[in-house]
Coordinates of C-alpha atoms and ligand atoms in Angstrom, one line a residue:
Chain A
M1 CA -21.5 70.5 -36.4
E2 CA -18.3 68.7 -35.2
G3 CA -15.8 71.3 -34.3
M4 CA -15.1 74.3 -36.5
R5 CA -12.9 74.9 -39.5
L6 CA -12.2 78.6 -40.2
S7 CA -10.1 80.1 -42.9
L8 CA -6.5 81.2 -42.3
C9 CA -7.6 84.8 -42.3
E10 CA -10.5 84.1 -39.9
L11 CA -8.1 82.2 -37.6
K12 CA -5.7 85.1 -37.4
N13 CA -8.5 87.5 -36.6
L14 CA -9.9 85.2 -34.0
A15 CA -6.4 84.8 -32.3
R16 CA -6.4 88.6 -32.0
E17 CA -9.9 88.6 -30.5
L18 CA -8.9 85.9 -28.0
R19 CA -5.9 87.9 -26.9
L20 CA -8.2 90.9 -26.3
D21 CA -10.6 88.7 -24.3
V22 CA -7.8 87.4 -22.1
L23 CA -6.6 90.9 -21.6
E24 CA -9.9 92.2 -20.6
M25 CA -10.8 89.3 -18.3
T26 CA -7.6 89.5 -16.4
T27 CA -7.5 93.3 -16.2
R28 CA -11.0 93.3 -14.9
A29 CA -10.2 90.5 -12.4
K30 CA -7.0 92.4 -11.4
S31 CA -5.2 89.1 -11.4
G32 CA -4.3 86.1 -13.4
H33 CA -1.6 85.0 -15.9
P34 CA -2.1 86.8 -19.2
S35 CA 1.5 86.3 -20.3
S36 CA 1.1 82.5 -20.0
C37 CA -2.2 82.7 -22.0
F38 CA -0.7 84.8 -24.8
S39 CA 2.0 82.3 -25.6
A40 CA -0.7 79.6 -26.3
V41 CA -3.3 81.6 -28.2
E42 CA -2.4 80.3 -31.7
I43 CA -2.2 76.7 -30.4
L44 CA -5.7 76.7 -29.0
T45 CA -7.1 78.7 -31.9
V46 CA -5.9 76.1 -34.3
L47 CA -7.1 73.2 -32.2
Y48 CA -10.6 74.5 -31.6
F49 CA -11.2 76.5 -34.8
G50 CA -8.9 75.0 -37.4
G51 CA -10.8 71.7 -37.7
I52 CA -8.5 69.7 -35.4
L53 CA -10.8 69.0 -32.4
R54 CA -14.2 67.4 -32.9
Y55 CA -16.7 68.6 -30.4
H56 CA -20.4 69.6 -30.0
P57 CA -20.9 72.7 -27.8
D58 CA -24.5 71.7 -27.1
D59 CA -23.5 68.2 -26.1
P60 CA -20.3 69.0 -24.3
W61 CA -19.7 65.5 -22.9
W62 CA -20.4 63.6 -26.1
E63 CA -18.5 60.4 -25.6
E64 CA -16.6 60.5 -28.9
R65 CA -15.5 64.1 -28.6
D66 CA -11.8 64.8 -28.9
R67 CA -10.4 65.9 -25.6
F68 CA -8.4 69.0 -24.8
I69 CA -6.8 69.2 -21.3
L70 CA -5.2 72.3 -20.1
S71 CA -2.5 71.0 -17.9
K72 CA -0.9 74.4 -17.5
G73 CA -4.1 75.4 -15.6
H74 CA -2.9 79.0 -15.0
A75 CA -3.8 79.7 -18.6
A76 CA -7.5 79.2 -17.7
P77 CA -8.7 82.6 -19.0
L78 CA -7.6 81.6 -22.5
L79 CA -9.4 78.3 -22.2
Y80 CA -12.6 80.0 -21.0
A81 CA -12.3 82.6 -23.8
V82 CA -11.9 79.8 -26.4
L83 CA -14.8 77.8 -25.0
A84 CA -17.1 80.8 -25.1
R85 CA -16.2 81.6 -28.7
A86 CA -16.7 77.9 -29.6
G87 CA -20.3 78.2 -28.2
F88 CA -20.0 76.2 -24.9
F89 CA -21.4 79.2 -22.9
P90 CA -22.3 82.8 -23.5
R91 CA -19.4 85.2 -23.8
E92 CA -20.8 87.6 -21.1
R93 CA -19.7 85.0 -18.5
L94 CA -16.1 85.7 -19.2
W95 CA -16.3 88.9 -17.2
T96 CA -17.2 86.9 -14.1
L97 CA -13.7 85.4 -14.0
R98 CA -12.4 84.9 -10.5
S99 CA -15.4 86.4 -8.8
L100 CA -17.6 84.8 -6.1
G101 CA -20.1 82.4 -7.4
S102 CA -18.6 82.1 -10.9
P103 CA -17.6 78.7 -12.3
L104 CA -14.7 80.5 -14.1
Q105 CA -12.3 79.7 -11.3
G106 CA -8.8 81.1 -11.2
H107 CA -7.6 77.7 -12.3
P108 CA -9.9 75.2 -14.1
V109 CA -12.2 72.9 -12.1
A110 CA -13.4 70.0 -14.0
R111 CA -17.0 69.9 -15.3
I112 CA -18.4 72.9 -13.4
L113 CA -18.3 74.5 -16.8
P114 CA -19.0 72.8 -20.1
G115 CA -15.8 71.9 -21.9
V116 CA -13.6 72.0 -18.9
E117 CA -12.2 68.4 -18.9
A118 CA -9.9 68.4 -15.9
T119 CA -9.0 70.2 -12.7
T120 CA -5.6 71.7 -13.0
G121 CA -3.5 74.4 -11.5
S122 CA -1.2 72.2 -9.5
L123 CA 1.3 71.6 -12.4
G124 CA 2.2 68.2 -13.8
Q125 CA -1.0 66.4 -13.6
G126 CA -2.7 66.8 -17.0
L127 CA -0.8 64.3 -19.1
S128 CA -1.8 61.4 -16.8
V129 CA -5.4 62.4 -17.0
G130 CA -5.1 62.6 -20.8
L131 CA -3.6 59.1 -20.8
G132 CA -6.6 57.9 -18.9
H133 CA -9.0 59.3 -21.5
A134 CA -6.8 57.9 -24.3
L135 CA -6.9 54.4 -22.7
A136 CA -10.6 54.6 -22.2
A137 CA -11.1 55.1 -26.0
R138 CA -9.3 51.8 -26.5
L139 CA -11.2 50.0 -23.8
R140 CA -14.6 51.3 -25.1
N141 CA -13.6 50.8 -28.7
V142 CA -14.4 54.4 -29.7
S143 CA -12.1 56.7 -31.6
Y144 CA -11.2 60.1 -30.4
R145 CA -7.9 61.9 -29.8
V146 CA -6.6 63.5 -26.7
Y147 CA -4.5 66.7 -26.6
V148 CA -2.8 68.0 -23.5
L149 CA -1.1 71.4 -23.2
L150 CA 1.9 71.6 -20.9
G151 CA 4.1 74.4 -19.9
D152 CA 7.8 74.0 -20.4
G153 CA 8.5 74.7 -16.7
E154 CA 5.8 72.2 -15.9
C155 CA 7.8 69.5 -17.6
Q156 CA 10.1 69.6 -14.6
E157 CA 7.4 67.7 -12.7
G158 CA 8.3 64.0 -12.4
Q159 CA 4.6 63.0 -13.0
V160 CA 4.9 64.3 -16.6
W161 CA 7.6 61.7 -17.3
E162 CA 5.7 59.0 -15.5
A163 CA 2.8 59.7 -17.8
A164 CA 5.1 59.8 -20.8
M165 CA 6.6 56.4 -19.9
A166 CA 3.2 54.8 -19.5
A167 CA 1.8 56.3 -22.7
S168 CA 4.6 54.9 -24.7
H169 CA 4.4 51.6 -22.8
F170 CA 0.8 51.2 -23.8
R171 CA 1.5 52.4 -27.3
V172 CA -1.3 55.0 -27.0
S173 CA -1.3 56.7 -30.4
N174 CA -4.4 58.9 -29.8
L175 CA -2.5 61.0 -27.2
T176 CA -0.7 64.1 -28.2
A177 CA 1.2 66.3 -25.7
I178 CA 1.8 69.9 -26.7
V179 CA 4.5 71.8 -24.9
D180 CA 4.2 75.6 -24.9
Y181 CA 8.0 76.0 -25.0
N182 CA 8.2 79.7 -24.2
K183 CA 11.5 79.3 -22.4
F184 CA 10.4 81.0 -19.2
Q185 CA 8.9 79.7 -16.0
E186 CA 7.8 81.7 -12.9
T187 CA 11.1 82.9 -11.5
G188 CA 13.2 83.1 -14.6
P189 CA 14.4 81.5 -17.8
V190 CA 13.9 77.7 -17.9
A191 CA 17.5 77.2 -18.9
R192 CA 18.7 79.1 -15.9
E193 CA 16.2 77.7 -13.3
M194 CA 16.1 74.1 -14.3
N195 CA 17.2 73.2 -17.8
L196 CA 15.1 70.8 -19.8
E197 CA 17.5 70.4 -22.7
P198 CA 18.1 68.2 -24.6
F199 CA 14.4 68.3 -24.6
R200 CA 13.5 66.7 -27.9
A201 CA 15.9 63.8 -27.1
K202 CA 14.1 63.3 -23.8
W203 CA 10.7 62.8 -25.4
E204 CA 12.3 60.6 -28.1
A205 CA 14.0 58.5 -25.4
F206 CA 10.5 58.1 -23.7
G207 CA 9.2 56.7 -27.0
F208 CA 7.3 59.7 -28.4
Y209 CA 7.1 60.8 -32.0
V210 CA 8.4 64.4 -31.8
Q211 CA 7.6 67.3 -34.0
E212 CA 8.7 70.9 -33.5
V213 CA 6.8 73.9 -34.7
D214 CA 6.7 77.7 -34.5
G215 CA 3.8 78.0 -32.0
H216 CA 2.6 81.3 -33.4
N217 CA 2.5 80.3 -37.0
I218 CA -1.1 79.2 -37.7
E219 CA -0.3 77.5 -41.0
A220 CA 2.6 75.6 -39.5
L221 CA 0.4 74.5 -36.6
L222 CA -2.3 73.3 -38.9
E223 CA 0.2 71.2 -40.8
A224 CA 1.8 69.9 -37.7
F225 CA -1.4 68.7 -36.1
A226 CA -2.4 67.1 -39.4
A227 CA 0.9 65.2 -39.5
L228 CA 0.6 64.0 -35.9
Q229 CA -2.8 62.6 -36.6
K230 CA -1.1 60.1 -39.0
V231 CA 1.2 58.7 -36.3
V232 CA -0.4 55.3 -35.5
D233 CA 2.2 53.4 -33.4
R234 CA 3.0 55.7 -30.5
P235 CA 2.2 58.8 -28.6
S236 CA 3.3 62.1 -30.0
V237 CA 4.5 65.5 -28.7
L238 CA 4.4 68.8 -30.4
I239 CA 7.1 71.1 -29.1
A240 CA 5.8 74.5 -29.9
H241 CA 8.4 77.2 -29.8
T242 CA 6.6 80.2 -28.4
V243 CA 7.1 83.6 -26.9
K244 CA 5.8 84.3 -23.4
G245 CA 3.5 87.3 -23.5
K246 CA 3.3 87.1 -27.3
G247 CA 1.7 90.2 -28.9
V248 CA 2.6 92.7 -26.2
S249 CA 6.1 94.0 -26.5
F250 CA 6.7 95.0 -22.9
V251 CA 5.3 91.8 -21.6
E252 CA 7.4 89.7 -24.0
A253 CA 10.5 91.6 -22.7
D254 CA 9.9 91.1 -19.0
Y255 CA 9.4 87.6 -17.4
T256 CA 8.3 89.2 -14.1
F257 CA 4.9 89.7 -15.7
H258 CA 4.3 86.1 -14.9
G259 CA 1.2 85.7 -12.8
R260 CA 0.1 89.3 -12.8
A261 CA -2.6 91.2 -14.5
L262 CA -1.8 94.4 -16.4
T263 CA -2.8 97.7 -14.9
E264 CA -5.5 99.7 -16.7
E265 CA -2.7 101.8 -18.1
E266 CA -0.6 98.9 -19.3
A267 CA -3.8 97.2 -20.7
K268 CA -4.5 100.2 -22.8
K269 CA -1.1 100.1 -24.4
A270 CA -1.3 96.3 -24.8
R271 CA -4.7 96.6 -26.5
E272 CA -3.3 99.0 -29.1
E273 CA -0.4 96.6 -29.8
I274 CA -2.7 93.6 -30.1
L275 CA -5.0 95.4 -32.5
C276 CA -2.0 95.9 -34.8
L277 CA -1.2 92.2 -34.9
Chain B
M1 CA -13.7 96.8 7.8
P2 CA -10.1 95.4 7.7
V3 CA -9.3 92.6 10.0
G4 CA -7.9 93.8 13.3
E5 CA -9.5 97.3 13.2
K6 CA -12.2 96.7 15.9
A7 CA -9.4 95.5 18.2
G8 CA -7.3 98.5 17.3
L9 CA -4.5 96.4 16.0
P10 CA -1.9 98.2 13.8
R11 CA -1.9 97.3 10.2
G12 CA 0.7 94.7 9.2
K13 CA 2.5 93.8 6.0
P14 CA 1.6 90.6 4.1
L15 CA 2.8 87.7 6.1
R16 CA 4.9 86.4 3.2
D17 CA 6.8 89.7 3.2
A18 CA 7.5 89.3 6.9
F19 CA 8.6 85.7 6.1
G20 CA 11.0 86.9 3.4
E21 CA 12.6 89.4 5.7
A22 CA 12.8 87.0 8.6
L23 CA 14.3 84.2 6.5
L24 CA 17.0 86.6 5.3
R25 CA 17.8 87.5 9.0
I26 CA 18.0 83.8 9.8
C27 CA 20.4 83.2 6.9
E28 CA 22.6 86.1 8.1
Q29 CA 22.8 84.6 11.6
Y30 CA 23.0 80.9 10.7
P31 CA 25.5 80.0 8.0
Q32 CA 24.3 76.4 7.9
V33 CA 20.9 77.4 6.6
V34 CA 20.2 76.8 2.9
V35 CA 17.0 77.7 1.1
L36 CA 15.3 75.4 -1.4
D37 CA 12.7 76.8 -3.7
G38 CA 10.1 75.2 -6.0
D39 CA 10.1 78.0 -8.5
L40 CA 8.0 80.2 -6.3
G41 CA 10.5 82.4 -4.6
N42 CA 8.9 85.6 -6.0
S43 CA 5.5 84.6 -4.5
T44 CA 6.7 83.1 -1.2
K45 CA 9.3 85.9 -0.9
A46 CA 12.1 83.4 -0.3
E47 CA 13.8 85.3 -3.1
T48 CA 15.2 87.7 -0.5
V49 CA 17.8 85.0 0.2
R50 CA 18.4 84.5 -3.5
K51 CA 19.5 88.1 -3.9
A52 CA 21.7 88.2 -0.7
F53 CA 23.1 84.7 -0.7
P54 CA 22.8 83.3 -4.2
E55 CA 25.1 80.3 -3.3
R56 CA 22.8 79.2 -0.5
F57 CA 19.6 79.4 -2.6
L58 CA 18.7 76.5 -4.8
N59 CA 15.7 76.5 -7.2
L60 CA 14.9 72.9 -7.8
G61 CA 12.2 73.9 -10.3
I62 CA 8.6 72.8 -10.4
A63 CA 9.2 69.4 -8.9
E64 CA 8.2 69.2 -5.2
S65 CA 8.9 65.5 -4.5
N66 CA 12.5 65.9 -5.6
L67 CA 12.7 69.2 -3.7
V68 CA 11.9 67.5 -0.4
G69 CA 14.2 64.5 -1.1
V70 CA 17.1 66.8 -1.8
A71 CA 16.5 68.7 1.4
V72 CA 16.6 65.4 3.4
G73 CA 20.0 64.6 1.9
L74 CA 21.3 68.1 2.7
A75 CA 20.0 67.9 6.3
F76 CA 21.8 64.6 6.9
C77 CA 25.0 66.4 5.8
G78 CA 24.7 69.0 8.4
F79 CA 22.8 71.8 6.6
I80 CA 19.5 73.2 7.8
P81 CA 17.4 73.3 4.7
F82 CA 14.3 75.6 4.5
V83 CA 12.0 74.2 1.8
V84 CA 9.6 76.8 0.6
S85 CA 6.6 76.4 -1.7
F86 CA 2.9 76.8 -1.5
S87 CA 1.6 74.7 1.4
S88 CA -0.8 72.9 -1.0
F89 CA 1.9 71.9 -3.6
L90 CA 4.5 71.0 -0.9
L91 CA 2.3 68.8 1.2
C92 CA 0.2 67.3 -1.6
N93 CA 2.9 66.7 -4.1
A94 CA 5.6 65.5 -1.7
Y95 CA 3.6 63.9 1.1
D96 CA 5.4 60.6 1.0
Q97 CA 8.8 62.2 0.7
I98 CA 7.9 64.3 3.8
R99 CA 6.5 61.2 5.6
L100 CA 9.5 59.0 5.1
G101 CA 12.3 61.4 4.5
V102 CA 11.5 64.1 6.9
A103 CA 9.0 62.9 9.6
M104 CA 10.0 59.3 10.0
S105 CA 13.7 60.0 9.6
R106 CA 13.4 63.0 12.0
A107 CA 15.4 65.0 9.5
N108 CA 16.3 68.5 10.4
V109 CA 14.2 69.9 7.5
K110 CA 12.1 73.1 7.9
L111 CA 9.1 73.1 5.6
V112 CA 7.5 76.4 4.9
G113 CA 4.0 76.2 3.4
S114 CA 3.1 79.6 2.0
H115 CA -0.3 80.7 0.9
G116 CA -2.0 78.7 3.6
G117 CA -5.8 79.0 3.9
I118 CA -8.2 80.6 1.6
T119 CA -6.9 84.2 1.6
L120 CA -4.7 83.7 -1.4
G121 CA -8.1 84.6 -2.9
K122 CA -8.5 84.8 -6.7
D123 CA -6.1 82.1 -7.8
G124 CA -8.7 79.8 -6.4
P125 CA -9.2 76.4 -4.7
T126 CA -6.6 74.5 -6.7
Q127 CA -3.8 76.6 -5.1
M128 CA -5.2 77.0 -1.6
G129 CA -3.9 75.2 1.4
I130 CA -7.0 74.3 3.3
E131 CA -6.1 70.8 4.2
D132 CA -2.4 71.5 5.0
L133 CA -2.7 71.4 8.8
A134 CA -4.6 68.1 8.6
L135 CA -2.0 66.6 6.3
V136 CA 1.1 67.7 8.2
G137 CA -0.8 67.0 11.4
G138 CA -1.0 63.4 10.3
L139 CA 2.7 63.1 10.5
P140 CA 4.1 62.3 14.0
T141 CA 7.4 64.1 14.9
C142 CA 6.8 67.2 12.9
T143 CA 6.5 70.5 14.9
I144 CA 3.8 72.7 13.4
L145 CA 3.9 76.5 13.8
I146 CA 1.2 78.9 12.7
P147 CA 2.4 82.5 13.1
C148 CA -0.1 85.3 13.1
D149 CA 2.1 88.4 12.4
A150 CA 5.6 89.5 11.4
Y151 CA 7.0 89.2 14.9
S152 CA 5.7 85.7 15.5
M153 CA 6.9 84.7 12.0
Y154 CA 10.5 85.7 13.0
K155 CA 10.2 83.9 16.3
A156 CA 8.9 80.8 14.5
L157 CA 11.8 80.7 12.1
E158 CA 14.4 81.4 14.8
Q159 CA 13.1 78.6 17.0
A160 CA 12.9 76.2 14.0
V161 CA 16.6 76.8 13.4
T162 CA 17.6 76.4 17.0
H163 CA 15.5 73.2 17.6
E164 CA 16.6 70.0 15.9
G165 CA 14.0 68.1 13.9
P166 CA 11.2 68.4 11.3
F167 CA 9.2 71.6 11.3
F168 CA 6.3 72.9 9.3
I169 CA 5.7 76.7 9.3
R170 CA 2.6 78.2 7.7
S171 CA 2.9 81.4 5.8
S172 CA 0.3 83.5 4.1
R173 CA -0.3 86.1 1.4
Y174 CA -2.6 88.1 3.7
A175 CA -1.6 91.3 5.4
M176 CA -2.1 90.2 9.0
P177 CA -2.3 93.0 11.6
R178 CA 0.3 93.3 14.3
V179 CA -0.6 91.2 17.3
Y180 CA 2.7 91.0 19.2
E181 CA 4.9 93.8 20.6
E182 CA 8.6 93.4 19.9
G183 CA 10.0 91.4 22.8
S184 CA 6.8 89.5 23.7
S185 CA 7.3 85.9 24.8
W186 CA 6.6 83.4 22.0
E187 CA 7.7 79.9 22.5
I188 CA 7.1 76.6 20.7
G189 CA 4.3 74.6 22.4
K190 CA 3.3 77.5 24.7
A191 CA 0.1 79.1 23.7
N192 CA -0.3 82.8 24.6
I193 CA -3.2 84.4 26.4
L194 CA -3.7 87.7 24.6
R195 CA -6.8 88.8 26.5
E196 CA -8.2 87.7 29.8
G197 CA -11.8 86.8 30.3
K198 CA -13.9 84.5 32.4
D199 CA -17.0 83.8 30.3
L200 CA -15.5 81.7 27.6
T201 CA -12.3 81.2 25.6
I202 CA -11.6 81.8 22.0
I203 CA -8.7 79.7 20.8
A204 CA -7.3 80.8 17.4
C205 CA -4.3 80.6 15.1
G206 CA -2.9 82.5 12.2
L207 CA -5.2 85.1 10.7
M208 CA -8.0 84.1 13.0
V209 CA -6.1 85.5 16.0
A210 CA -6.7 89.0 14.8
C211 CA -10.3 88.1 14.0
A212 CA -10.7 86.7 17.5
L213 CA -9.3 89.9 19.0
D214 CA -11.9 91.8 17.0
A215 CA -14.6 89.5 18.3
W216 CA -13.3 90.1 21.8
A217 CA -13.8 93.8 21.3
E218 CA -17.4 93.3 20.0
L219 CA -18.2 90.9 22.9
Q220 CA -16.8 93.3 25.4
K221 CA -19.3 96.0 24.3
E222 CA -22.1 93.5 25.2
G223 CA -20.6 92.7 28.6
I224 CA -19.2 89.3 27.6
E225 CA -15.7 88.7 28.8
A226 CA -13.8 86.4 26.5
R227 CA -10.4 85.0 26.9
V228 CA -8.4 85.0 23.7
V229 CA -5.6 82.4 23.2
D230 CA -3.2 82.3 20.3
L231 CA -2.6 78.6 19.8
H232 CA 0.3 79.1 17.4
T233 CA 1.7 75.6 17.8
L234 CA -0.4 72.7 16.6
R235 CA 2.3 70.2 17.6
P236 CA 3.3 69.9 20.4
L237 CA -0.1 70.9 21.5
D238 CA -0.3 73.0 24.7
R239 CA -2.7 70.7 26.5
A240 CA -2.3 72.6 29.8
M241 CA -3.6 75.8 28.3
I242 CA -6.6 74.0 26.7
V243 CA -7.4 72.3 30.0
K244 CA -7.1 75.5 31.9
A245 CA -9.5 77.2 29.4
A246 CA -12.0 74.5 29.8
R247 CA -11.8 74.4 33.5
E248 CA -11.8 78.2 34.1
T249 CA -14.1 79.4 31.4
G250 CA -16.3 76.4 30.7
A251 CA -16.9 77.2 27.1
I252 CA -14.6 77.2 24.1
V253 CA -14.7 78.5 20.5
V254 CA -11.9 77.5 18.2
A255 CA -11.2 79.5 15.0
E256 CA -8.9 78.5 12.1
E257 CA -8.4 79.3 8.5
H258 CA -8.6 75.7 7.5
L259 CA -11.1 72.9 7.0
L260 CA -12.9 71.9 10.3
H261 CA -12.0 68.3 9.7
G262 CA -8.6 67.4 11.0
G263 CA -7.5 71.0 11.8
V264 CA -6.8 72.8 15.1
G265 CA -10.4 72.5 16.4
S266 CA -10.5 68.8 16.3
N267 CA -7.2 68.5 18.1
V268 CA -8.4 70.9 20.8
A269 CA -11.7 69.1 21.1
R270 CA -9.9 65.8 21.9
V271 CA -8.0 67.4 24.8
V272 CA -11.2 68.9 26.1
A273 CA -13.1 65.7 25.8
E274 CA -10.4 63.9 27.7
S275 CA -10.1 66.5 30.5
Y276 CA -13.0 68.9 31.3
P277 CA -15.7 68.3 28.7
C278 CA -17.5 71.6 28.1
P279 CA -19.5 73.2 25.3
M280 CA -17.5 74.0 22.2
R281 CA -18.1 75.6 18.8
F282 CA -15.9 75.8 15.7
V283 CA -15.2 78.4 13.2
G284 CA -13.5 77.2 10.0
L285 CA -14.4 75.8 6.6
E286 CA -17.3 73.4 6.5
D287 CA -16.6 70.4 4.3
T288 CA -16.1 72.4 1.1
Y289 CA -13.7 73.9 -1.5
T290 CA -14.2 77.5 -2.1
D291 CA -14.7 79.8 -5.1
S292 CA -12.0 82.0 -6.5
A293 CA -12.5 85.6 -5.2
D294 CA -11.1 88.4 -3.3
A295 CA -9.7 87.3 0.1
D296 CA -12.0 89.5 2.2
E297 CA -15.0 88.4 0.2
L298 CA -14.1 84.8 0.7
L299 CA -13.7 85.3 4.5
E300 CA -17.2 86.7 4.6
A301 CA -18.8 84.1 2.2
Y302 CA -17.3 81.2 4.1
H303 CA -18.0 82.5 7.6
L304 CA -14.5 83.3 8.8
T305 CA -15.0 86.8 10.2
S306 CA -15.1 88.2 13.7
S307 CA -18.9 88.4 13.4
D308 CA -18.9 84.6 12.8
I309 CA -16.7 84.1 15.9
V310 CA -19.1 86.4 17.9
A311 CA -22.1 84.3 16.8
K312 CA -20.4 81.1 17.8
C313 CA -19.4 82.6 21.1
K314 CA -23.0 83.5 21.9
E315 CA -24.1 80.0 20.9
V316 CA -21.5 78.4 23.2
L317 CA -22.4 80.7 26.1
E318 CA -26.0 79.7 25.7
A319 CA -25.0 76.0 25.7
K320 CA -22.9 76.6 28.8
N321 CA -25.8 78.3 30.6
V322 CA -28.2 75.6 29.7
A323 CA -25.8 72.9 30.9
R324 CA -25.3 74.8 34.2
K325 CA -29.0 75.1 34.8
G326 CA -29.4 71.4 33.9
N327 CA -26.8 70.6 36.5
T328 CA -28.5 72.7 39.2
I329 CA -31.8 71.0 38.5
S330 CA -30.4 67.5 38.7
S331 CA -28.4 68.3 41.8
S332 CA -31.5 69.6 43.5
I333 CA -33.4 66.4 43.0
P334 CA -33.3 64.8 46.5
R335 CA -31.4 61.5 46.6
S336 CA -33.4 58.7 48.0
Ligands
TPP401 C1 2.9 71.9 -8.5 C2 3.0 73.3 -8.7 N1 4.1 74.0 -8.3 C3 4.2 75.3 -8.5 C4 3.2 76.0 -9.1 C5 3.3 77.6 -9.2 N2 3.4 78.0 -10.6 C6 2.3 78.4 -11.3 S1 2.7 78.8 -12.9 C7 4.4 78.4 -12.6 C8 5.3 78.5 -13.7 C9 4.9 77.7 -14.9 O1 5.9 77.8 -15.9 P1 5.6 77.1 -17.3 O2 5.1 75.7 -17.1 O3 6.7 77.3 -18.1 O4 4.3 77.9 -17.8 P2 4.2 79.3 -18.6 O5 3.5 80.2 -17.7 O6 5.6 79.7 -18.9 O7 3.4 79.0 -19.8 C10 4.6 78.0 -11.3 C11 5.9 77.6 -10.7 C12 2.1 75.3 -9.5 N3 1.0 75.9 -10.1 N4 2.0 74.0 -9.3
MG402 MG1 7.0 78.5 -19.8

């Protein structure tokens, strides 16, 4: 099997399950960044289960696999939940998140767990690593695509733009950046803390093919990724408009949920809301 | 058992909370102070200043190299910028900006590295500052302060403002017990003797000070008299205090919440080697990154507890005694 292609209905159900996994993992660990995970659930669901990424869970480092790099490493619980569902390791391991002796570190550490491609958590570094993988495909003459998920706040790091400049310079068309544009960073709204706009124009100026999408609309995401695979002359970026904390009303409404787990009480309410999605 | 309990130390608040309060007091007293944040004000507690003096608080976003560069510019225009982030992100992402702009330029920039050590816990090794003292220690001119409680945090900030030049101050998420009474003397470059003892000296900094005091209490029960020194300044190093410890107690254990390579212990060892070589042991992180876990569990798993200090103290005492015996034997051999 190369990757997984589920139906629209199955993808929606899976997205709900993944939110519940993240909720349970972080509530049990009493720490983590659930709100940052929730905004990217549909993006990862479509990549891993909508037939976009090609991978073999029993041969996780297969040379021709498509790569997914979680540059916004604080969404690690989501990545782990996705990898477990994709069959990279048993789901029971999810509950060891952030505990002594577990490879499910608070932020991802490369290759200590099958499917974890890069060590991230210090923001800004993933796109460069992705570019390295993309260039290796060219040097080795194999074909795979590389997807890197960035936070919007993360795009304030200079290294992101160094990578963007280089990707465009080398005309690397097998590299796609995805920005989880949820409009919030740690201490407040991005527009207030350090504005990124005009954001689309920035990427265009750096030589990227830019597409924007509703990052919670599974059908739209499927179409967008399919369209980006046809770009052959330059790197691409998918600006995914998302909602931080998506699926849980009181988390969506309060950015100070960044970087904290829900209490048992809050988690119970959150669970009910997620089940109604 | 919580750190500091064996020594009977009063519980303290998280050091970052103490930092936030101290920084606010400093801003009230010194109008030329400005605070530069790297989108972590809520975690580092620099946000106290944002609320009270919004015009003197700049969030430069998630962009540490630029953050430091901007501070350098402000410093050369007469401001006293406090640059606050996690010690790992600040030192690792902006090292060259700190090297040229701050250290080499002797700019009046005060760097605050929060979440130093492993006790940030569950966020894991990518966020921990376990190389921070080695990194900043590699930069000549930069004064390095490692407070161990709320009082010493305030003293550190106050002295950073009143002394011209580059500073690095380490902060932490951990609730460090109170070590100092209000009004105690706490001066840059002057290590403090917290407990007197003749058998050996424990030199510690940061959280390990409270652990050392716990160890002191344990050792006392066994009739071992340890001197405990708070070496809160890594640069300028209090050489006289280290030499005195080597000469008077003849055995030294150094404890730090940092990698053993390039941290406080190796700096102390150099002074000892050059003056009064004596047996030494080191408590700190062996060449490793840690797991993500609860802070106290990590301290235990990576051997940074008072019991670990006690064990090293016994080892060093044994080595001291063996060396003494060796000396007596060799001096009793008749010279021909
Ligand atoms: C280099 C660096 N600086 C600061 C941080 C602390 N930090 C962790 S998450 C975060 C906010 C990230 O915002 P964004 O990229 O928008 O991600 P979101 O959680 O909104 O998806 C910050 C400042 C970090 N991890 N790395
Ligand atoms: Mg964001």
